Tab-separated table of C-alpha atoms in Angstrom:
chain	number	residue	atom	x	y	z
A	1	UNK	CA	0.000	0.000	0.000
A	2	UNK	CA	2.834	2.363	0.856
A	3	UNK	CA	4.541	1.744	-2.473
A	4	UNK	CA	1.252	2.381	-4.310
A	5	UNK	CA	0.777	5.671	-2.450
A	6	UNK	CA	4.345	6.708	-3.259
A	7	UNK	CA	3.825	5.937	-6.950
A	8	UNK	CA	0.632	8.015	-7.066
A	9	UNK	CA	2.348	10.971	-5.426
A	10	UNK	CA	5.302	10.682	-7.781
A	11	UNK	CA	3.113	10.704	-10.900
A	12	UNK	CA	0.832	13.558	-9.805
A	13	UNK	CA	1.869	17.012	-10.980
A	14	UNK	CA	2.415	19.823	-8.528
A	15	UNK	CA	-0.469	22.288	-7.914
A	16	UNK	CA	1.400	25.125	-9.612
A	17	UNK	CA	1.730	23.030	-12.778
A	18	UNK	CA	-2.022	22.429	-12.913
A	19	UNK	CA	-2.771	26.102	-12.291
A	20	UNK	CA	-0.268	27.148	-14.967
A	21	UNK	CA	-1.738	24.786	-17.564
A	22	UNK	CA	-5.292	25.866	-16.756
A	23	UNK	CA	-4.254	29.520	-16.945
A	24	UNK	CA	-2.545	29.037	-20.322
A	25	UNK	CA	-5.607	27.225	-21.702
A	26	UNK	CA	-7.979	29.929	-20.475
A	27	UNK	CA	-5.751	32.692	-21.825
A	28	UNK	CA	-5.598	30.954	-25.202
A	29	UNK	CA	-9.400	30.621	-25.334
A	30	UNK	CA	-9.856	34.236	-24.290
A	31	UNK	CA	-7.373	35.587	-26.842
A	32	UNK	CA	-8.235	33.461	-29.863
A	33	UNK	CA	-11.919	32.632	-29.317
A	34	UNK	CA	-13.810	34.887	-26.906
A	35	UNK	CA	-12.278	38.229	-27.896
A	36	UNK	CA	-12.687	37.759	-31.688
A	37	UNK	CA	-16.238	36.565	-31.167
A	38	UNK	CA	-17.034	39.548	-28.965
A	39	UNK	CA	-15.396	41.874	-31.504
A	40	UNK	CA	-17.668	40.548	-34.273
A	41	UNK	CA	-20.839	41.320	-32.324
A	42	UNK	CA	-19.489	44.652	-31.057
A	43	UNK	CA	-18.649	45.807	-34.570
A	44	UNK	CA	-21.977	44.549	-35.925
A	45	UNK	CA	-23.869	46.600	-33.291
A	46	UNK	CA	-21.552	49.620	-33.476
A	47	UNK	CA	-24.185	51.804	-35.173
A	48	UNK	CA	-27.115	50.439	-33.257
A	49	UNK	CA	-29.664	47.669	-33.588
A	50	UNK	CA	-31.403	49.386	-36.503
A	51	UNK	CA	-28.293	49.365	-38.689
A	52	UNK	CA	-27.636	45.764	-37.658
A	53	UNK	CA	-31.109	44.604	-38.718
A	54	UNK	CA	-30.897	46.642	-41.897
A	55	UNK	CA	-27.703	44.823	-42.841
A	56	UNK	CA	-29.520	41.497	-42.475
A	57	UNK	CA	-32.693	42.648	-44.276
A	58	UNK	CA	-30.784	43.924	-47.297
A	59	UNK	CA	-31.906	41.883	-50.393
A	60	UNK	CA	-28.432	40.594	-51.268
A	61	UNK	CA	-27.816	39.547	-47.660
A	62	UNK	CA	-31.156	37.762	-47.477
A	63	UNK	CA	-30.402	35.993	-50.754
A	64	UNK	CA	-27.018	34.866	-49.371
A	65	UNK	CA	-28.687	33.546	-46.215
A	66	UNK	CA	-31.255	31.613	-48.236
A	67	UNK	CA	-28.601	30.149	-50.557
A	68	UNK	CA	-26.455	29.068	-47.602
A	69	UNK	CA	-29.376	27.295	-45.934
A	70	UNK	CA	-30.446	25.724	-49.241
A	71	UNK	CA	-26.944	24.429	-49.917
A	72	UNK	CA	-26.676	22.911	-46.443
A	73	UNK	CA	-30.172	21.412	-46.761
A	74	UNK	CA	-29.105	19.600	-49.951
A	75	UNK	CA	-25.507	18.687	-49.077
A	76	UNK	CA	-26.061	17.333	-45.558
A	77	UNK	CA	-28.752	14.712	-46.415
A	78	UNK	CA	-26.742	13.514	-49.417
A	79	UNK	CA	-23.634	13.194	-47.261
A	80	UNK	CA	-25.736	11.430	-44.636
A	81	UNK	CA	-26.677	8.724	-47.121
A	82	UNK	CA	-23.140	8.438	-48.467
A	83	UNK	CA	-21.546	8.489	-45.019
A	84	UNK	CA	-23.719	5.709	-43.631
A	85	UNK	CA	-23.286	3.573	-46.750
A	86	UNK	CA	-19.506	4.059	-46.861
A	87	UNK	CA	-19.071	3.446	-43.123
A	88	UNK	CA	-21.233	0.318	-43.213
A	89	UNK	CA	-19.330	-1.013	-46.224
A	90	UNK	CA	-15.874	-0.299	-44.769
A	91	UNK	CA	-16.616	-1.392	-41.188
A	92	UNK	CA	-18.738	-4.493	-41.830
A	93	UNK	CA	-17.225	-6.112	-44.937
A	94	UNK	CA	-13.884	-7.210	-46.336
A	95	UNK	CA	-13.436	-6.713	-50.075
A	96	UNK	CA	-10.816	-5.885	-52.673
A	97	UNK	CA	-10.262	-2.129	-52.896
A	98	UNK	CA	-11.329	-1.415	-49.320
A	99	UNK	CA	-8.138	0.526	-48.578
A	100	UNK	CA	-8.616	2.564	-51.753
A	101	UNK	CA	-12.195	3.436	-50.744
A	102	UNK	CA	-10.984	4.543	-47.329
A	103	UNK	CA	-8.393	6.766	-49.015
A	104	UNK	CA	-11.069	8.318	-51.214
A	105	UNK	CA	-13.145	9.121	-48.133
A	106	UNK	CA	-10.196	11.032	-46.685
A	107	UNK	CA	-9.364	12.799	-49.968
A	108	UNK	CA	-11.150	16.110	-49.189
A	109	UNK	CA	-9.098	16.406	-45.994
A	110	UNK	CA	-5.863	16.476	-48.005
A	111	UNK	CA	-6.995	18.505	-51.042
A	112	UNK	CA	-7.262	22.272	-50.762
A	113	UNK	CA	-10.861	23.495	-51.176
A	114	UNK	CA	-9.639	25.963	-53.806
A	115	UNK	CA	-8.179	23.078	-55.810
A	116	UNK	CA	-11.485	21.223	-55.477
A	117	UNK	CA	-13.304	24.256	-56.870
A	118	UNK	CA	-10.870	24.495	-59.786
A	119	UNK	CA	-11.480	20.812	-60.548
A	120	UNK	CA	-15.192	21.470	-60.885
A	121	UNK	CA	-14.499	24.439	-63.150
A	122	UNK	CA	-12.233	22.227	-65.278
A	123	UNK	CA	-14.923	19.569	-65.593
A	124	UNK	CA	-18.135	21.611	-65.795
A	125	UNK	CA	-16.943	25.059	-66.918
A	126	UNK	CA	-17.673	26.585	-70.322
A	127	UNK	CA	-14.230	25.510	-71.550
A	128	UNK	CA	-14.193	22.318	-69.471
A	129	UNK	CA	-14.549	18.680	-70.413
A	130	UNK	CA	-18.345	18.607	-70.116
A	131	UNK	CA	-18.969	22.337	-70.543
A	132	UNK	CA	-19.935	22.397	-74.252
A	133	UNK	CA	-22.328	19.464	-73.835
A	134	UNK	CA	-23.959	21.004	-70.765
A	135	UNK	CA	-24.307	24.372	-72.506
A	136	UNK	CA	-25.898	22.779	-75.566
A	137	UNK	CA	-28.504	21.156	-73.311
A	138	UNK	CA	-29.173	24.338	-71.314
A	139	UNK	CA	-27.618	22.989	-68.112
A	140	UNK	CA	-25.550	25.392	-66.014
A	141	UNK	CA	-23.377	24.003	-63.228
A	142	UNK	CA	-20.453	26.382	-62.665
A	143	UNK	CA	-21.385	29.911	-61.555
A	144	UNK	CA	-24.779	28.572	-60.508
A	145	UNK	CA	-26.391	26.820	-57.546
A	146	UNK	CA	-25.554	23.244	-58.721
A	147	UNK	CA	-21.823	24.034	-58.717
A	148	UNK	CA	-22.042	25.482	-55.201
A	149	UNK	CA	-23.861	22.377	-53.979
A	150	UNK	CA	-21.342	20.029	-55.640
A	151	UNK	CA	-18.378	21.904	-54.157
A	152	UNK	CA	-19.986	21.861	-50.707
A	153	UNK	CA	-20.698	18.138	-50.929
A	154	UNK	CA	-17.077	17.459	-51.856
A	155	UNK	CA	-15.557	19.319	-48.911
A	156	UNK	CA	-18.038	17.938	-46.366
A	157	UNK	CA	-18.601	14.310	-47.279
A	158	UNK	CA	-15.843	12.798	-45.053
A	159	UNK	CA	-17.324	14.105	-41.781
A	160	UNK	CA	-20.180	11.643	-41.286
A	161	UNK	CA	-18.274	8.648	-42.637
A	162	UNK	CA	-15.243	9.409	-40.464
A	163	UNK	CA	-17.410	9.641	-37.352
A	164	UNK	CA	-19.115	6.315	-38.050
A	165	UNK	CA	-16.277	4.096	-39.334
A	166	UNK	CA	-14.335	3.711	-36.037
A	167	UNK	CA	-17.583	3.440	-34.078
A	168	UNK	CA	-18.961	0.655	-36.270
A	169	UNK	CA	-15.610	-1.135	-36.327
A	170	UNK	CA	-15.483	-1.104	-32.520
A	171	UNK	CA	-19.035	-2.449	-32.242
A	172	UNK	CA	-18.391	-5.330	-34.610
A	173	UNK	CA	-21.142	-7.154	-36.478
A	174	UNK	CA	-22.242	-9.783	-33.948
A	175	UNK	CA	-25.623	-8.146	-33.331
A	176	UNK	CA	-26.323	-7.830	-37.061
A	177	UNK	CA	-25.422	-11.483	-37.609
A	178	UNK	CA	-27.684	-12.530	-34.744
A	179	UNK	CA	-30.571	-10.516	-36.214
A	180	UNK	CA	-30.096	-12.141	-39.623
A	181	UNK	CA	-29.967	-15.600	-38.078
A	182	UNK	CA	-33.268	-14.851	-36.328
A	183	UNK	CA	-34.844	-14.042	-39.696
A	184	UNK	CA	-34.492	-10.264	-40.015
A	185	UNK	CA	-34.045	-8.797	-43.487
A	186	UNK	CA	-31.261	-6.425	-44.407
A	187	UNK	CA	-33.410	-3.312	-43.925
A	188	UNK	CA	-34.830	-4.599	-40.648
A	189	UNK	CA	-31.310	-5.257	-39.400
A	190	UNK	CA	-30.261	-1.757	-40.338
A	191	UNK	CA	-33.279	0.053	-38.833
A	192	UNK	CA	-33.598	-1.939	-35.614
A	193	UNK	CA	-30.001	-2.955	-34.851
A	194	UNK	CA	-27.378	-0.894	-36.695
A	195	UNK	CA	-29.052	2.519	-36.611
A	196	UNK	CA	-29.808	2.561	-32.845
A	197	UNK	CA	-26.197	1.594	-32.155
A	198	UNK	CA	-24.738	4.435	-34.231
A	199	UNK	CA	-27.335	7.154	-33.619
A	200	UNK	CA	-25.133	9.371	-31.430
A	201	UNK	CA	-22.149	9.178	-33.762
A	202	UNK	CA	-24.483	9.840	-36.685
A	203	UNK	CA	-25.973	12.933	-35.052
A	204	UNK	CA	-22.498	14.198	-34.159
A	205	UNK	CA	-21.303	13.728	-37.750
A	206	UNK	CA	-24.359	15.525	-39.142
A	207	UNK	CA	-23.703	18.476	-36.826
A	208	UNK	CA	-20.091	18.784	-37.985
A	209	UNK	CA	-21.082	18.354	-41.636
A	210	UNK	CA	-23.733	21.058	-41.377
A	211	UNK	CA	-21.343	23.481	-39.676
A	212	UNK	CA	-18.742	23.026	-42.421
A	213	UNK	CA	-21.366	23.309	-45.174
A	214	UNK	CA	-22.611	26.676	-43.926
A	215	UNK	CA	-19.126	28.091	-43.402
A	216	UNK	CA	-17.349	26.813	-46.534
A	217	UNK	CA	-15.524	29.533	-48.455
A	218	UNK	CA	-12.662	28.318	-50.677
A	219	UNK	CA	-14.317	25.825	-53.023
A	220	UNK	CA	-17.569	27.783	-53.182
A	221	UNK	CA	-15.680	30.989	-53.974
A	222	UNK	CA	-14.151	29.413	-57.076
A	223	UNK	CA	-17.345	27.938	-58.546
A	224	UNK	CA	-19.827	30.664	-57.535
A	225	UNK	CA	-18.730	33.520	-59.796
A	226	UNK	CA	-19.536	36.005	-56.990
A	227	UNK	CA	-22.833	37.078	-58.545
A	228	UNK	CA	-24.544	39.266	-55.959
A	229	UNK	CA	-28.031	38.171	-55.080
A	230	UNK	CA	-27.642	34.884	-56.982
A	231	UNK	CA	-24.544	32.816	-56.179
A	232	UNK	CA	-23.109	34.421	-53.056
A	233	UNK	CA	-23.334	32.445	-49.849
A	234	UNK	CA	-22.988	34.129	-46.476
A	235	UNK	CA	-19.157	33.837	-46.249
A	236	UNK	CA	-18.797	35.240	-49.775
A	237	UNK	CA	-21.223	38.054	-49.032
A	238	UNK	CA	-19.235	38.995	-45.917
A	239	UNK	CA	-16.068	39.240	-48.020
A	240	UNK	CA	-17.724	41.477	-50.615
A	241	UNK	CA	-19.200	43.824	-48.005
A	242	UNK	CA	-15.903	44.073	-46.151
A	243	UNK	CA	-14.000	44.840	-49.351
A	244	UNK	CA	-16.522	47.609	-50.049
A	245	UNK	CA	-15.910	49.074	-46.577
A	246	UNK	CA	-19.454	48.291	-45.424
A	247	UNK	CA	-18.138	47.015	-42.129
A	248	UNK	CA	-21.373	47.117	-40.132
A	249	UNK	CA	-23.290	45.107	-42.745
A	250	UNK	CA	-20.347	42.707	-43.139
A	251	UNK	CA	-20.098	42.073	-39.413
A	252	UNK	CA	-23.886	41.747	-39.151
A	253	UNK	CA	-23.856	38.818	-41.575
A	254	UNK	CA	-20.700	37.478	-39.900
A	255	UNK	CA	-22.446	37.627	-36.521
A	256	UNK	CA	-25.261	35.518	-37.955
A	257	UNK	CA	-22.693	32.930	-39.011
A	258	UNK	CA	-21.215	33.100	-35.518
A	259	UNK	CA	-24.672	32.574	-34.002
A	260	UNK	CA	-25.169	29.521	-36.199
A	261	UNK	CA	-21.788	28.224	-35.010
A	262	UNK	CA	-22.766	28.782	-31.368
A	263	UNK	CA	-26.066	26.964	-31.907
A	264	UNK	CA	-24.147	24.108	-33.515
A	265	UNK	CA	-21.801	24.002	-30.522
A	266	UNK	CA	-24.743	23.970	-28.116
A	267	UNK	CA	-26.398	21.094	-29.986
A	268	UNK	CA	-23.098	19.208	-30.026
A	269	UNK	CA	-22.749	19.691	-26.258
A	270	UNK	CA	-26.277	18.420	-25.632
A	271	UNK	CA	-25.662	15.377	-27.838
A	272	UNK	CA	-22.436	14.542	-26.011
A	273	UNK	CA	-24.138	15.008	-22.629
A	274	UNK	CA	-27.058	12.736	-23.540
A	275	UNK	CA	-24.700	10.114	-24.956
A	276	UNK	CA	-22.587	10.172	-21.817
A	277	UNK	CA	-25.683	9.907	-19.613
A	278	UNK	CA	-27.006	6.972	-21.632
A	279	UNK	CA	-23.666	5.167	-21.473
A	280	UNK	CA	-23.440	5.753	-17.737
A	281	UNK	CA	-26.965	4.445	-17.188
A	282	UNK	CA	-26.220	1.365	-19.294
A	283	UNK	CA	-23.014	0.677	-17.339
A	284	UNK	CA	-24.896	0.721	-14.040
A	285	UNK	CA	-27.406	-1.938	-15.145
A	286	UNK	CA	-26.872	-5.700	-14.759
A	287	UNK	CA	-25.069	-7.303	-17.722
A	288	UNK	CA	-28.273	-8.593	-19.306
A	289	UNK	CA	-30.071	-5.215	-19.265
A	290	UNK	CA	-28.127	-2.737	-21.475
A	291	UNK	CA	-29.645	-4.058	-24.718
A	292	UNK	CA	-33.125	-3.572	-23.293
A	293	UNK	CA	-32.207	-0.018	-22.333
A	294	UNK	CA	-31.110	0.733	-25.898
A	295	UNK	CA	-34.373	-0.629	-27.303
A	296	UNK	CA	-36.409	1.418	-24.840
A	297	UNK	CA	-34.570	4.670	-25.679
């Protein structure tokens, strides 16, 4: 017992070390997170609430808000379907080309968003590979909403898959196999076994995907054409207003993006808290009860 106590004392840092680390972390958060966030709202409200609301009600700003929400509303569900399918395929099956598929999932993490936008211009632009054919059929992709959606999907599609792959690999496929042995179909196995097991990771991935979709700048900037009132999302509209020295209007739209980020953070915190509470409740039950708890929730 004495040797154990000595070992614990030897591996525990001194109080001044803990206080120093906590102080450094708090100072970092204050300097690089709280102060810039406060500066955005202070600048947005510098000329009063009326000027702030006017900056948000301006037609081009409202169009940018609508386009941002529309893009996220299209990109996130598509990435949800892809992410679940890719994670299920990679985590549950062994097949030739599995490593290559995993690499493709990670590709947007290693490619600059600007390069991704240029790729879409090269493929779908007027002088691109498919540009003449698309133009002859009256289809416009680049410098239009479809190009913005495609660019957003590209930069956001790893988030859901990357949240689910390690989770599904850790869970294994014993429960799915048991369900199939008992006569469940593939869809029944997915809806009643797989989906309940991955729901928290899925929600977390959707939150991250949505946050990135609304805040994407690089790829969207290349394919949008910066047409005011038509192809500008909120980040692009903020850049245009700031370059035109309309700082109050620019920071008003930026504050709305910040509010969306704060709401996303709050939802993420609630999801993590509920997941932790559910896991704690399951751990306190007898060994035969956790599955019943999952079904009940």
